[in-house]
Coordinates of C-alpha atoms in Angstrom, one line a residue:
M1 CA -4.8 -17.1 51.2
E2 CA -6.0 -20.7 51.6
S3 CA -9.7 -19.7 51.3
R4 CA -8.9 -17.7 48.1
M5 CA -7.2 -20.8 46.6
Q6 CA -10.1 -23.0 47.5
A7 CA -12.5 -20.6 45.8
L8 CA -10.4 -20.5 42.7
E9 CA -10.2 -24.3 42.6
K10 CA -14.0 -24.5 42.9
N11 CA -14.5 -22.0 40.0
L12 CA -12.1 -23.9 37.8
Q13 CA -13.9 -27.2 38.6
L14 CA -17.2 -25.6 37.6
I15 CA -15.8 -24.4 34.3
N16 CA -14.2 -27.7 33.5
N17 CA -17.5 -29.5 34.2
H18 CA -19.3 -27.1 31.9
L19 CA -16.7 -27.6 29.1
D20 CA -16.9 -31.4 29.5
T21 CA -20.7 -31.3 29.3
T22 CA -20.6 -29.0 26.2
A23 CA -18.0 -31.3 24.4
R24 CA -20.3 -34.3 25.0
T25 CA -23.5 -32.6 23.8
D26 CA -21.9 -30.6 20.9
P27 CA -18.8 -32.0 19.4
C28 CA -18.5 -29.1 17.0
A29 CA -18.3 -26.4 19.7
T30 CA -14.9 -25.2 21.0
F31 CA -14.8 -22.9 24.1
I32 CA -12.1 -20.7 25.4
S33 CA -10.0 -21.2 28.5
P34 CA -11.2 -19.9 31.8
H35 CA -9.2 -16.6 31.5
S36 CA -10.7 -15.6 28.2
A37 CA -12.3 -12.2 27.6
A38 CA -15.9 -12.7 26.6
S39 CA -18.3 -9.9 26.0
P40 CA -19.4 -8.5 29.4
E41 CA -22.9 -8.1 28.2
D42 CA -23.2 -11.5 26.6
D43 CA -25.4 -13.5 29.0
A44 CA -26.9 -15.8 26.4
L45 CA -25.3 -19.0 25.2
P46 CA -24.0 -18.9 21.6
P47 CA -25.6 -20.8 18.8
P48 CA -24.7 -24.5 18.5
G49 CA -21.3 -25.0 16.8
T50 CA -20.1 -21.6 17.6
V51 CA -16.3 -21.3 18.2
I52 CA -15.3 -19.0 21.0
V53 CA -11.8 -17.6 20.8
N54 CA -9.5 -16.4 23.5
V55 CA -8.8 -12.8 22.6
Q56 CA -6.0 -10.4 23.6
H57 CA -7.2 -7.8 26.2
Q58 CA -8.2 -4.4 25.0
E59 CA -5.8 -1.6 25.9
S60 CA -7.1 0.9 28.5
D61 CA -9.1 3.9 27.2
E62 CA -9.2 5.7 30.5
H63 CA -7.1 8.6 29.2
I64 CA -9.1 9.1 26.0
E65 CA -11.5 12.0 26.0
T66 CA -15.0 11.6 24.6
G67 CA -17.6 14.1 23.8
E68 CA -20.4 15.1 21.4
T69 CA -18.5 17.6 19.3
D70 CA -17.1 16.9 15.9
G71 CA -13.4 16.0 15.3
M72 CA -12.4 19.7 15.2
A73 CA -14.4 20.6 18.3
I74 CA -16.3 23.2 16.3
S75 CA -19.9 22.1 16.5
L76 CA -22.2 19.3 17.6
V77 CA -22.6 16.5 15.1
A78 CA -25.8 17.2 13.2
E79 CA -28.4 14.6 12.3
R80 CA -28.0 15.4 8.7
D81 CA -24.6 15.9 7.1
H82 CA -23.5 18.3 4.4
G83 CA -21.2 16.6 1.9
Y84 CA -19.0 18.1 -0.8
F85 CA -19.2 16.3 -4.2
G86 CA -17.0 17.9 -6.8
P87 CA -16.7 17.8 -10.6
S88 CA -16.0 14.1 -11.1
S89 CA -19.0 13.0 -9.0
N90 CA -22.3 12.0 -10.5
I91 CA -24.0 14.5 -8.2
C92 CA -22.3 17.2 -10.1
L93 CA -23.3 15.6 -13.4
M94 CA -27.0 15.4 -12.2
H95 CA -27.0 19.1 -11.5
V96 CA -25.7 19.8 -15.0
I97 CA -28.4 17.6 -16.5
F98 CA -31.2 19.3 -14.5
R99 CA -29.9 22.7 -15.5
A100 CA -29.8 21.7 -19.2
M101 CA -33.3 20.4 -19.1
A102 CA -34.5 23.6 -17.4
R103 CA -32.8 25.7 -20.2
L104 CA -34.6 23.5 -22.7
N105 CA -37.9 24.5 -21.2
Y106 CA -38.6 21.2 -19.5
S107 CA -39.2 22.9 -16.1
S108 CA -42.6 24.4 -16.7
H109 CA -44.2 21.8 -14.5
A110 CA -41.5 21.9 -11.8
E111 CA -42.4 25.2 -10.3
T112 CA -40.5 26.4 -7.3
Q113 CA -39.4 23.1 -6.0
S114 CA -37.7 21.9 -9.2
P115 CA -34.2 20.7 -9.1
S116 CA -33.0 23.6 -11.1
N117 CA -34.4 26.1 -8.6
R118 CA -33.0 24.1 -5.7
I119 CA -29.6 24.0 -7.4
Q120 CA -29.5 27.7 -8.0
A121 CA -30.4 28.4 -4.4
S122 CA -27.6 26.5 -2.9
D123 CA -24.0 25.4 -3.4
P124 CA -24.1 23.0 -6.3
N125 CA -21.2 21.0 -4.9
T126 CA -22.7 20.6 -1.4
V127 CA -25.4 18.1 -0.8
K128 CA -27.4 17.4 2.3
I129 CA -27.2 13.6 2.8
A130 CA -30.3 12.2 4.4
K131 CA -29.9 9.5 7.0
P132 CA -31.9 6.6 5.5
N133 CA -33.9 4.4 7.8
P134 CA -34.7 1.3 5.7
P135 CA -36.0 -1.9 7.2
A136 CA -33.2 -3.8 8.8
T137 CA -34.1 -7.0 6.9
V138 CA -33.8 -5.3 3.5
A139 CA -30.9 -2.8 3.3
R140 CA -27.3 -3.2 4.4
D141 CA -27.1 -0.4 6.9
V142 CA -24.5 -1.9 9.2
A143 CA -26.5 -1.0 12.3
P144 CA -25.6 -2.5 15.7
R145 CA -27.9 -5.3 16.6
Q146 CA -28.2 -7.4 19.7
E147 CA -26.7 -10.5 18.1
F148 CA -23.4 -8.6 17.4
I149 CA -22.4 -9.2 21.0
G150 CA -19.8 -12.0 21.5
Y151 CA -17.0 -10.4 19.5
N152 CA -14.9 -13.5 20.1
Y153 CA -17.4 -15.9 18.5
L154 CA -16.6 -17.6 15.2
P155 CA -19.0 -19.8 13.1
P156 CA -18.4 -23.5 13.1
E157 CA -15.0 -24.5 11.8
A158 CA -16.2 -25.9 8.5
E159 CA -18.1 -22.7 7.7
T160 CA -15.2 -20.5 8.8
E161 CA -12.8 -22.4 6.5
R162 CA -15.2 -22.3 3.6
L163 CA -15.6 -18.5 3.9
I164 CA -11.8 -18.0 4.2
Q165 CA -11.3 -20.0 1.0
S166 CA -14.1 -18.1 -0.7
Y167 CA -12.5 -14.8 0.2
F168 CA -9.0 -15.8 -1.2
S169 CA -10.7 -17.1 -4.4
N170 CA -12.5 -13.8 -5.0
T171 CA -11.7 -10.5 -3.3
G172 CA -8.3 -11.8 -2.1
T173 CA -7.4 -12.6 -5.7
F174 CA -8.4 -9.1 -7.0
F175 CA -6.7 -7.4 -4.1
P176 CA -3.9 -9.8 -2.9
Y177 CA -2.6 -7.7 0.0
I178 CA -3.2 -10.5 2.6
H179 CA -0.8 -13.4 2.3
A180 CA -3.1 -16.5 2.2
Q181 CA -0.5 -19.0 3.3
S182 CA 0.7 -17.0 6.3
F183 CA -2.9 -16.1 7.3
M184 CA -4.0 -19.8 7.2
E185 CA -0.9 -20.8 9.2
T186 CA -2.0 -18.6 12.0
Y187 CA -5.5 -20.0 11.8
R188 CA -4.3 -23.6 11.9
Q189 CA -2.1 -22.8 15.0
M190 CA -5.2 -21.4 16.7
K191 CA -7.3 -24.4 15.7
Q192 CA -4.6 -26.9 16.9
H193 CA -4.7 -25.4 20.3
G194 CA -8.5 -25.6 20.5
F195 CA -8.9 -21.9 20.0
R196 CA -7.6 -21.4 23.6
V197 CA -4.4 -19.6 22.8
T198 CA -4.5 -15.8 23.1
I199 CA -5.2 -14.4 19.7
R200 CA -4.3 -10.8 18.6
R201 CA -7.3 -8.6 18.4
S202 CA -6.1 -7.2 15.1
W203 CA -5.8 -10.6 13.5
L204 CA -9.2 -11.8 14.7
A205 CA -10.7 -8.5 13.5
L206 CA -9.1 -9.1 10.1
L207 CA -10.5 -12.7 10.1
N208 CA -14.0 -11.4 10.8
M209 CA -13.7 -8.8 8.0
I210 CA -12.6 -11.6 5.6
L211 CA -15.8 -13.6 6.7
A212 CA -17.9 -10.4 6.2
M213 CA -16.5 -9.7 2.7
A214 CA -16.8 -13.3 1.6
T215 CA -20.4 -13.5 2.8
A216 CA -21.4 -10.2 1.3
C217 CA -19.9 -11.1 -2.1
E218 CA -21.8 -14.4 -2.1
Q219 CA -25.1 -12.4 -2.0
G220 CA -25.0 -11.9 -5.7
Q221 CA -24.8 -15.6 -6.3
H222 CA -27.7 -16.7 -4.1
S223 CA -31.4 -16.1 -3.8
A224 CA -32.7 -13.2 -1.8
E225 CA -34.2 -15.5 0.8
T226 CA -30.8 -16.5 2.2
Q227 CA -30.2 -12.9 3.4
P228 CA -26.4 -13.2 3.7
T229 CA -26.2 -9.5 4.5
A230 CA -27.5 -10.2 8.0
K231 CA -24.7 -12.6 8.5
S232 CA -22.0 -10.4 6.9
D233 CA -23.1 -7.5 9.1
V234 CA -22.6 -9.7 12.2
Y235 CA -19.0 -10.4 11.2
F236 CA -18.5 -6.8 10.4
E237 CA -19.7 -5.6 13.8
R238 CA -17.6 -8.2 15.6
A239 CA -14.5 -7.0 13.7
Q240 CA -15.3 -3.4 14.7
A241 CA -15.7 -4.3 18.3
L242 CA -12.4 -6.0 18.3
C243 CA -10.3 -3.4 16.6
R244 CA -12.1 -0.1 16.4
E245 CA -10.5 1.4 19.5
Q246 CA -7.2 -0.4 19.2
I247 CA -6.3 1.4 15.9
F248 CA -6.0 4.6 17.9
H249 CA -3.4 3.1 20.3
S250 CA -1.1 1.2 18.0
T251 CA -0.8 0.5 14.2
T252 CA 0.5 -2.6 12.5
L253 CA 0.2 -4.0 9.0
E254 CA -2.8 -6.0 10.2
T255 CA -4.6 -2.9 11.3
V256 CA -4.0 -1.2 8.0
Q257 CA -5.3 -4.3 6.2
F258 CA -8.3 -4.3 8.5
L259 CA -9.1 -0.7 7.8
L260 CA -8.6 -1.2 4.0
L261 CA -10.9 -4.2 4.0
T262 CA -13.5 -2.4 6.1
T263 CA -13.6 0.4 3.6
Q264 CA -14.1 -2.0 0.7
Y265 CA -16.9 -3.7 2.6
L266 CA -18.6 -0.4 3.4
Q267 CA -18.7 0.4 -0.3
G268 CA -21.5 -2.1 -0.5
T269 CA -23.5 -0.5 2.2
Q270 CA -25.5 2.7 2.6
K271 CA -22.7 4.3 4.6
A272 CA -21.0 6.9 2.4
N273 CA -19.6 8.9 5.2
Q274 CA -18.2 5.9 7.0
T275 CA -16.7 4.7 3.8
W276 CA -14.8 8.0 3.2
I277 CA -13.7 8.3 6.9
N278 CA -12.5 4.7 7.1
H279 CA -10.5 5.3 3.9
G280 CA -8.8 8.3 5.5
L281 CA -8.0 6.2 8.6
A282 CA -6.4 3.5 6.4
V283 CA -4.3 6.0 4.5
N284 CA -3.0 7.7 7.7
A285 CA -2.4 4.4 9.4
A286 CA -0.4 3.2 6.3
L287 CA 1.7 6.4 6.3
S288 CA 2.3 6.1 10.1
I289 CA 4.1 2.8 9.7
G290 CA 5.9 3.7 6.5
L291 CA 4.1 1.5 3.9
H292 CA 4.9 4.2 1.3
S293 CA 8.6 3.9 1.9
S294 CA 10.9 1.2 0.5
E295 CA 13.6 2.2 3.1
A296 CA 11.2 1.5 6.0
S297 CA 10.6 -2.0 4.7
A298 CA 14.1 -2.9 3.5
H299 CA 15.1 -4.8 6.7
L300 CA 12.0 -6.9 6.8
P301 CA 11.5 -10.5 5.5
Q302 CA 10.5 -10.7 1.8
I303 CA 6.9 -11.8 2.4
E304 CA 6.2 -9.1 4.9
R305 CA 7.9 -6.5 2.7
E306 CA 5.8 -7.6 -0.2
M307 CA 2.5 -7.5 1.7
R308 CA 3.4 -3.9 2.9
T309 CA 3.9 -2.9 -0.8
R310 CA 0.6 -4.5 -1.9
T311 CA -1.3 -3.0 1.0
W312 CA 0.1 0.5 0.2
Y313 CA -1.1 0.0 -3.4
G314 CA -4.4 -1.2 -2.2
C315 CA -4.7 2.2 -0.4
V316 CA -3.7 4.0 -3.6
V317 CA -6.2 2.2 -5.8
L318 CA -9.0 2.8 -3.3
D319 CA -8.0 6.4 -3.0
R320 CA -8.2 7.0 -6.7
S321 CA -11.6 5.3 -7.0
L322 CA -13.2 7.1 -4.0
S323 CA -11.8 10.4 -5.1
M324 CA -13.4 9.9 -8.5
T325 CA -16.8 8.8 -7.3
Y326 CA -17.1 11.2 -4.4
G327 CA -15.6 14.1 -6.4
R328 CA -13.1 14.9 -3.6
P329 CA -9.4 15.6 -3.6
S330 CA -7.3 12.4 -3.3
S331 CA -5.6 11.7 0.0
I332 CA -2.4 10.3 -1.6
P333 CA -0.6 12.6 -4.0
E334 CA 1.0 11.0 -7.1
Y335 CA 4.5 11.8 -5.8
Y336 CA 3.9 9.6 -2.8
V337 CA 3.6 6.6 -5.0
K338 CA 7.2 5.5 -5.6
L339 CA 7.3 1.8 -4.7
D340 CA 8.0 -0.9 -7.3
L341 CA 5.0 -2.8 -8.5
P342 CA 4.1 -6.0 -6.5
V343 CA 5.9 -9.3 -7.4
L344 CA 5.1 -13.0 -6.8
V345 CA 6.3 -14.5 -3.5
A346 CA 6.3 -17.9 -2.0
G347 CA 2.8 -19.1 -0.9
D348 CA 0.9 -16.7 -3.2
Q349 CA -2.5 -18.2 -3.8
C350 CA -3.3 -15.6 -6.5
G351 CA -0.5 -16.8 -8.8
S352 CA 1.5 -14.9 -11.4
R353 CA -1.6 -14.0 -13.3
G354 CA -3.3 -12.6 -10.2
I355 CA -0.2 -10.4 -9.6
A356 CA -0.4 -9.3 -13.3
F357 CA -4.0 -8.5 -12.8
Y358 CA -3.3 -6.4 -9.7
N359 CA -0.5 -4.6 -11.3
S360 CA -2.7 -3.8 -14.4
T361 CA -5.3 -2.3 -12.0
I362 CA -2.6 -0.2 -10.3
T363 CA -1.2 1.2 -13.6
L364 CA -4.8 1.9 -14.8
Y365 CA -5.6 3.9 -11.7
K366 CA -2.4 5.8 -12.0
I367 CA -3.8 7.1 -15.2
V368 CA -7.2 7.7 -13.5
G369 CA -5.3 9.9 -11.0
R370 CA -3.8 11.9 -13.8
I371 CA -7.2 12.4 -15.4
M372 CA -8.5 13.6 -12.1
G373 CA -5.7 16.1 -11.8
D374 CA -5.5 17.4 -15.4
L375 CA -9.3 17.5 -16.3
Y376 CA -11.0 17.9 -13.0
G377 CA -8.5 20.0 -11.1
H378 CA -8.1 17.4 -8.4
N379 CA -11.7 18.1 -7.5
L380 CA -10.7 21.4 -5.9
R381 CA -13.0 23.4 -8.0
C382 CA -10.7 26.4 -8.2
D383 CA -9.8 26.7 -11.9
E384 CA -11.8 26.0 -15.0
L385 CA -10.2 25.0 -18.3
S386 CA -10.9 26.7 -21.6
D387 CA -12.5 24.5 -24.2
V388 CA -9.3 24.4 -26.2
E389 CA -7.2 23.4 -23.2
M390 CA -9.7 20.8 -22.2
V391 CA -9.7 19.1 -25.6
T392 CA -5.9 19.2 -25.8
R393 CA -5.5 17.5 -22.4
I394 CA -8.1 14.9 -23.3
F395 CA -6.2 13.9 -26.5
Q396 CA -3.0 13.7 -24.5
L397 CA -4.6 11.5 -21.8
Q398 CA -6.4 9.5 -24.4
H399 CA -3.1 8.5 -25.9
E400 CA -1.9 7.3 -22.5
L401 CA -5.1 5.5 -21.8
N402 CA -5.2 3.8 -25.2
D403 CA -1.6 2.5 -24.6
W404 CA -2.7 0.8 -21.4
P405 CA -4.5 -2.2 -23.0
R406 CA -1.4 -2.8 -25.2
S407 CA 0.6 -3.3 -22.1
L408 CA -1.5 -6.1 -20.8
P409 CA -0.4 -9.7 -21.0
S410 CA -2.2 -11.6 -23.8
E411 CA -4.1 -13.7 -21.4
L412 CA -5.5 -10.5 -19.8
S413 CA -6.5 -8.8 -23.0
L414 CA -9.7 -6.8 -23.0
I415 CA -12.9 -8.4 -24.1
T416 CA -16.0 -7.2 -26.0
S417 CA -19.7 -7.7 -25.4
S418 CA -20.1 -9.4 -28.8
L419 CA -17.5 -12.0 -28.0
I420 CA -19.2 -12.8 -24.7
A421 CA -22.6 -13.0 -26.4
E422 CA -21.4 -15.1 -29.4
N423 CA -19.1 -17.4 -27.5
P424 CA -20.2 -18.0 -23.8
F425 CA -17.2 -19.4 -22.0
E426 CA -16.7 -21.5 -18.9
E427 CA -16.0 -19.7 -15.7
S428 CA -12.3 -19.3 -15.0
P429 CA -10.2 -16.8 -13.1
M430 CA -8.7 -15.5 -16.4
Q431 CA -12.2 -14.7 -17.8
R432 CA -13.1 -12.9 -14.6
F433 CA -9.9 -10.9 -14.8
R434 CA -10.6 -10.0 -18.4
I435 CA -14.2 -8.9 -17.8
I436 CA -13.3 -6.8 -14.7
L437 CA -10.3 -5.1 -16.3
T438 CA -12.5 -4.3 -19.3
L439 CA -15.2 -2.7 -17.1
R440 CA -12.6 -0.7 -15.2
Y441 CA -11.0 0.5 -18.5
L442 CA -14.3 1.6 -20.0
N443 CA -15.2 3.3 -16.8
A444 CA -11.9 5.3 -17.0
Q445 CA -12.9 6.2 -20.6
L446 CA -16.2 7.6 -19.3
L447 CA -14.3 9.7 -16.7
L448 CA -11.9 11.0 -19.5
Q449 CA -14.7 11.9 -22.0
R450 CA -17.3 13.2 -19.5
P451 CA -16.1 16.9 -19.4
P452 CA -17.2 17.5 -23.0
L453 CA -20.6 16.0 -22.2
S454 CA -20.9 18.5 -19.3
K455 CA -19.9 21.3 -21.6
L456 CA -22.4 20.2 -24.2
L457 CA -25.2 20.1 -21.6
Q458 CA -24.2 23.6 -20.4
A459 CA -24.5 24.8 -24.0
A460 CA -27.9 23.1 -24.6
N461 CA -30.3 25.2 -26.7
D462 CA -27.4 27.4 -28.0
Q463 CA -27.0 26.3 -31.6
A464 CA -24.6 29.2 -32.4
Q465 CA -22.1 28.0 -29.9
R466 CA -22.4 24.4 -31.1
L467 CA -21.2 25.5 -34.6
N468 CA -17.8 26.3 -33.1
P469 CA -15.2 23.8 -34.4
V470 CA -14.0 23.0 -30.9
D471 CA -17.5 22.2 -29.9
Q472 CA -17.9 19.9 -32.9
V473 CA -14.8 18.0 -31.6
Q474 CA -16.5 17.9 -28.2
E475 CA -19.7 16.4 -29.7
K476 CA -17.6 13.7 -31.3
L477 CA -16.0 13.0 -27.9
V478 CA -19.5 12.8 -26.4
E479 CA -20.5 10.2 -29.0
E480 CA -17.5 8.1 -28.0
C481 CA -18.4 8.5 -24.3
A482 CA -21.9 7.2 -25.0
Q483 CA -20.5 4.3 -26.9
C484 CA -18.3 3.3 -24.0
A485 CA -21.3 3.5 -21.7
E486 CA -23.3 1.3 -24.1
E487 CA -20.5 -1.2 -24.2
I488 CA -20.4 -1.4 -20.3
I489 CA -24.1 -2.2 -20.2
S490 CA -23.8 -4.7 -23.1
I491 CA -20.9 -6.5 -21.4
I492 CA -22.7 -6.9 -18.1
H493 CA -25.9 -7.8 -19.8
A494 CA -24.2 -10.5 -21.9
T495 CA -22.3 -11.9 -18.9
L496 CA -25.3 -12.1 -16.8
A497 CA -27.0 -14.1 -19.6
I498 CA -24.5 -16.9 -19.2
K499 CA -26.4 -19.6 -17.4
D500 CA -25.4 -20.4 -13.8
Q501 CA -22.1 -18.6 -14.2
G502 CA -22.7 -14.9 -15.1
R503 CA -22.9 -13.4 -11.7
S504 CA -19.6 -15.0 -10.5
L505 CA -17.7 -13.6 -13.5
L506 CA -18.5 -10.0 -12.5
G507 CA -17.0 -9.7 -9.0
A508 CA -18.8 -8.0 -6.1
W509 CA -22.5 -7.4 -7.0
W510 CA -22.4 -3.7 -5.8
F511 CA -19.7 -2.9 -8.4
T512 CA -21.9 -4.4 -11.1
I513 CA -24.8 -2.2 -10.0
Y514 CA -22.5 0.9 -10.0
Y515 CA -21.2 0.3 -13.5
I516 CA -24.7 -0.3 -14.9
F517 CA -26.2 2.8 -13.3
N518 CA -23.3 5.1 -14.0
A519 CA -23.4 4.0 -17.7
G520 CA -27.1 4.5 -17.8
L521 CA -26.8 8.0 -16.5
I522 CA -24.2 8.9 -19.1
I523 CA -26.5 7.5 -21.8
F524 CA -29.4 9.6 -20.7
A525 CA -27.2 12.7 -20.4
S526 CA -26.0 12.3 -23.9
L527 CA -29.6 12.3 -25.1
V528 CA -30.7 15.5 -23.4
P529 CA -29.2 17.8 -26.1
L530 CA -30.8 15.7 -28.8
S531 CA -34.3 16.0 -27.3
K532 CA -35.1 19.2 -29.3
T533 CA -33.9 17.9 -32.6
E534 CA -36.1 16.7 -35.5
T535 CA -34.9 13.2 -36.4
K536 CA -36.3 10.1 -38.1
L537 CA -37.9 7.5 -35.9
D538 CA -35.8 4.5 -36.9
T539 CA -33.0 2.5 -35.3
S540 CA -30.4 4.9 -36.6
N541 CA -31.7 7.5 -34.3
P542 CA -29.4 8.0 -31.3
M543 CA -32.5 8.5 -29.1
W544 CA -33.7 5.1 -30.2
R545 CA -30.4 3.5 -29.4
G546 CA -30.4 5.2 -26.1
K547 CA -33.8 3.8 -25.3
Q548 CA -32.6 0.3 -26.2
C549 CA -29.6 0.7 -24.0
L550 CA -31.5 1.9 -21.0
S551 CA -33.9 -1.0 -21.4
K552 CA -31.0 -3.4 -21.5
A553 CA -29.5 -1.8 -18.3
I554 CA -32.8 -2.3 -16.5
E555 CA -33.0 -5.9 -17.6
A556 CA -29.4 -6.5 -16.4
L557 CA -30.2 -5.0 -13.0
T558 CA -33.1 -7.3 -12.5
R559 CA -30.7 -10.3 -12.9
I560 CA -28.6 -9.2 -10.0
D561 CA -29.3 -10.8 -6.6
G562 CA -27.8 -8.0 -4.6
D563 CA -29.4 -5.8 -2.0
S564 CA -33.0 -5.8 -3.1
M565 CA -33.6 -2.2 -2.0
L566 CA -30.6 -0.9 -3.8
V567 CA -31.5 -2.8 -7.0
D568 CA -35.1 -1.8 -6.9
R569 CA -34.3 1.9 -6.5
C570 CA -31.8 1.9 -9.3
V571 CA -34.3 0.1 -11.6
K572 CA -37.0 2.6 -10.6
Y573 CA -34.8 5.5 -11.4
L574 CA -33.6 4.2 -14.8
Q575 CA -37.3 3.4 -15.6
Q576 CA -38.1 7.1 -15.0
L577 CA -35.3 8.1 -17.4
L578 CA -36.5 5.5 -19.9
R579 CA -40.0 7.0 -19.8
L580 CA -38.6 10.5 -20.6
T581 CA -36.7 9.0 -23.5
D582 CA -39.9 7.4 -24.8
D583 CA -41.7 10.7 -24.7
W584 CA -38.8 12.4 -26.6
L585 CA -39.0 9.7 -29.3
I586 CA -42.8 10.2 -29.6
S587 CA -42.5 14.0 -29.9
A588 CA -39.4 13.9 -32.2
G589 CA -41.5 13.0 -35.2
D590 CA -43.1 16.4 -35.6
G591 CA -40.2 18.3 -34.1
N592 CA -42.2 19.3 -31.0
A593 CA -40.4 18.1 -27.9
A594 CA -42.6 19.9 -25.4
W595 CA -42.4 18.7 -21.8
P596 CA -43.9 15.3 -21.6
G597 CA -47.6 15.1 -20.7
S598 CA -49.5 12.6 -18.7
Q599 CA -47.3 9.7 -19.7
G600 CA -44.1 11.5 -19.0
M601 CA -42.2 12.2 -15.8
A602 CA -42.1 15.7 -14.5
L603 CA -38.8 17.0 -13.0
T604 CA -40.4 17.1 -9.6
E605 CA -41.2 13.4 -10.0
I606 CA -37.7 12.5 -11.0
N607 CA -36.4 14.4 -8.0
S608 CA -38.4 12.2 -5.6
S609 CA -36.9 10.6 -2.5
E610 CA -35.1 8.1 -4.7
V611 CA -33.1 10.9 -6.2
V612 CA -32.6 13.2 -3.3
D613 CA -31.4 10.4 -1.1
L614 CA -28.2 9.8 -3.1
D615 CA -26.1 8.3 -0.3
F616 CA -26.5 4.7 -1.5
L617 CA -25.4 5.6 -5.0
M618 CA -22.4 7.6 -3.9
N619 CA -21.3 4.7 -1.8
M620 CA -21.3 2.4 -4.7
P621 CA -17.9 0.9 -5.1
L622 CA -15.3 1.7 -7.5
M623 CA -16.6 4.5 -8.4
Q624 CA -19.5 6.1 -7.7
S625 CA -19.5 9.1 -9.5
I626 CA -23.1 9.2 -8.7
D627 CA -24.9 12.0 -7.2
D628 CA -26.7 12.3 -4.0
F629 CA -29.3 9.8 -4.6
G630 CA -29.9 8.5 -1.4
N631 CA -21.9 5.1 -1.7
D632 CA -16.7 -0.2 -1.8

């Protein structure tokens, strides 16, 4: 016993000497106490200024079975995944567009490998998602790297606190399900004890996700040379190392918030499958601790009860948006959503207007959920509406959607592109709220009015059918849909033109990319039925307006400092659609809209790797309704 004690004393002395030496040479560094749990494989010293936190031990996994089969033990996990993307997804819309172009005799150069032939030969709702392998320095692929070891590392205190404040001023304001005051109090207690107190793994994982989200959102406000995605992915991997296994052992409010924030972060990556699966984990974790139930929270303190409510609504909003963009059934039925809307509580950094913004988002996405159910059959693809029934439901839902802006507080009223262009304003939380709410509202309008566009594309080259009065109503709805898409592009274009402030007014850069691309796709789809018509070549020509709108969308994309690969691919694809539109305009003068020649793009060219690899588009946040191009 005496020899063991002497050995322990010797080890303690060595550690204390190391700590004293470090403190003298690097006053910014704080190290853990001798019993802390550092990464076993971490043999290298951390960067100067790194804070090392004493972390709660991981629960044992010895009784957990592992294997190479899928979650249902049916088959081995394949290198390529087959994903279902139903009616509301942009993949489905792209299939409709390609079929319409084939019916309009635009497939003569596409031969056997044209998109139309591929679509007819396979399930139009099932897409094989390629596993992209982009350079690690270019695309956000969230791949494990050597520097991710050291899950209990934090950046220097000043940087950590700056990023925390950045998060609560941005994402934390839009989605206020983490109580800023309580979170900062835990951080200050940890700091006061020199980061040597034992910290909950779930809390430290949540902190790292906050750092990851704050860093990722800053990418759109800095030059590409700063490469903040590399830093954000480091924080992301540390968070996953801390909490990924723990969520299967026990669930708390913190673990649900961790999963929810993880899903939001993944929306800005090329990980569509991870995004969808993490969302499912978040919903099931929320249900397991009763976040959906007022009775389950009744005995809790007010702040905790309120954060449970906000976190549940965060799951609901994300559920509606992912269901819409992936074209899949929602995980949370409408009759599960019974809680009262969030209210202001003590210590809220978002303020009363932030709560009003959050509640406005919640009520809007409740309408989006009803649109998904009534017009898209919950993406089950089991029943198809007649034209009359579809138009009737659209008018009913349109009334509800039109009432939503009237319910907004005056300071959150929707904004127009002309107002932004004519009166550039100073950056403020209220202006950001107004712009983002407007984009979300217009995106909901696109979802509502898109079914007639799909019907019109399916009836392309059938003039007799288009003389039907119901189809004439649908054509009017398609015009309104295109106008909403044009306004989305114009708002973003005008906002980005505001010097030194535009990017920060639009929220996360990946949402901005999604809104632009989605609107551009709608614009092009609305032009396809017009490509065979004889019209005057002037600015009143819808084809001409569509061309101008696509050009504006491309210009706006080039002003976004987001993931350079993602931006470049979206720009390249929209440029291809713009070239097709140019060819249609040239041929419209003599009524001959033959398939574009040497200056046009053949269908096989459009369906290049940028189109087939749809994963990154599907995983674009709020609402990817994008197809499988290569998606929070």
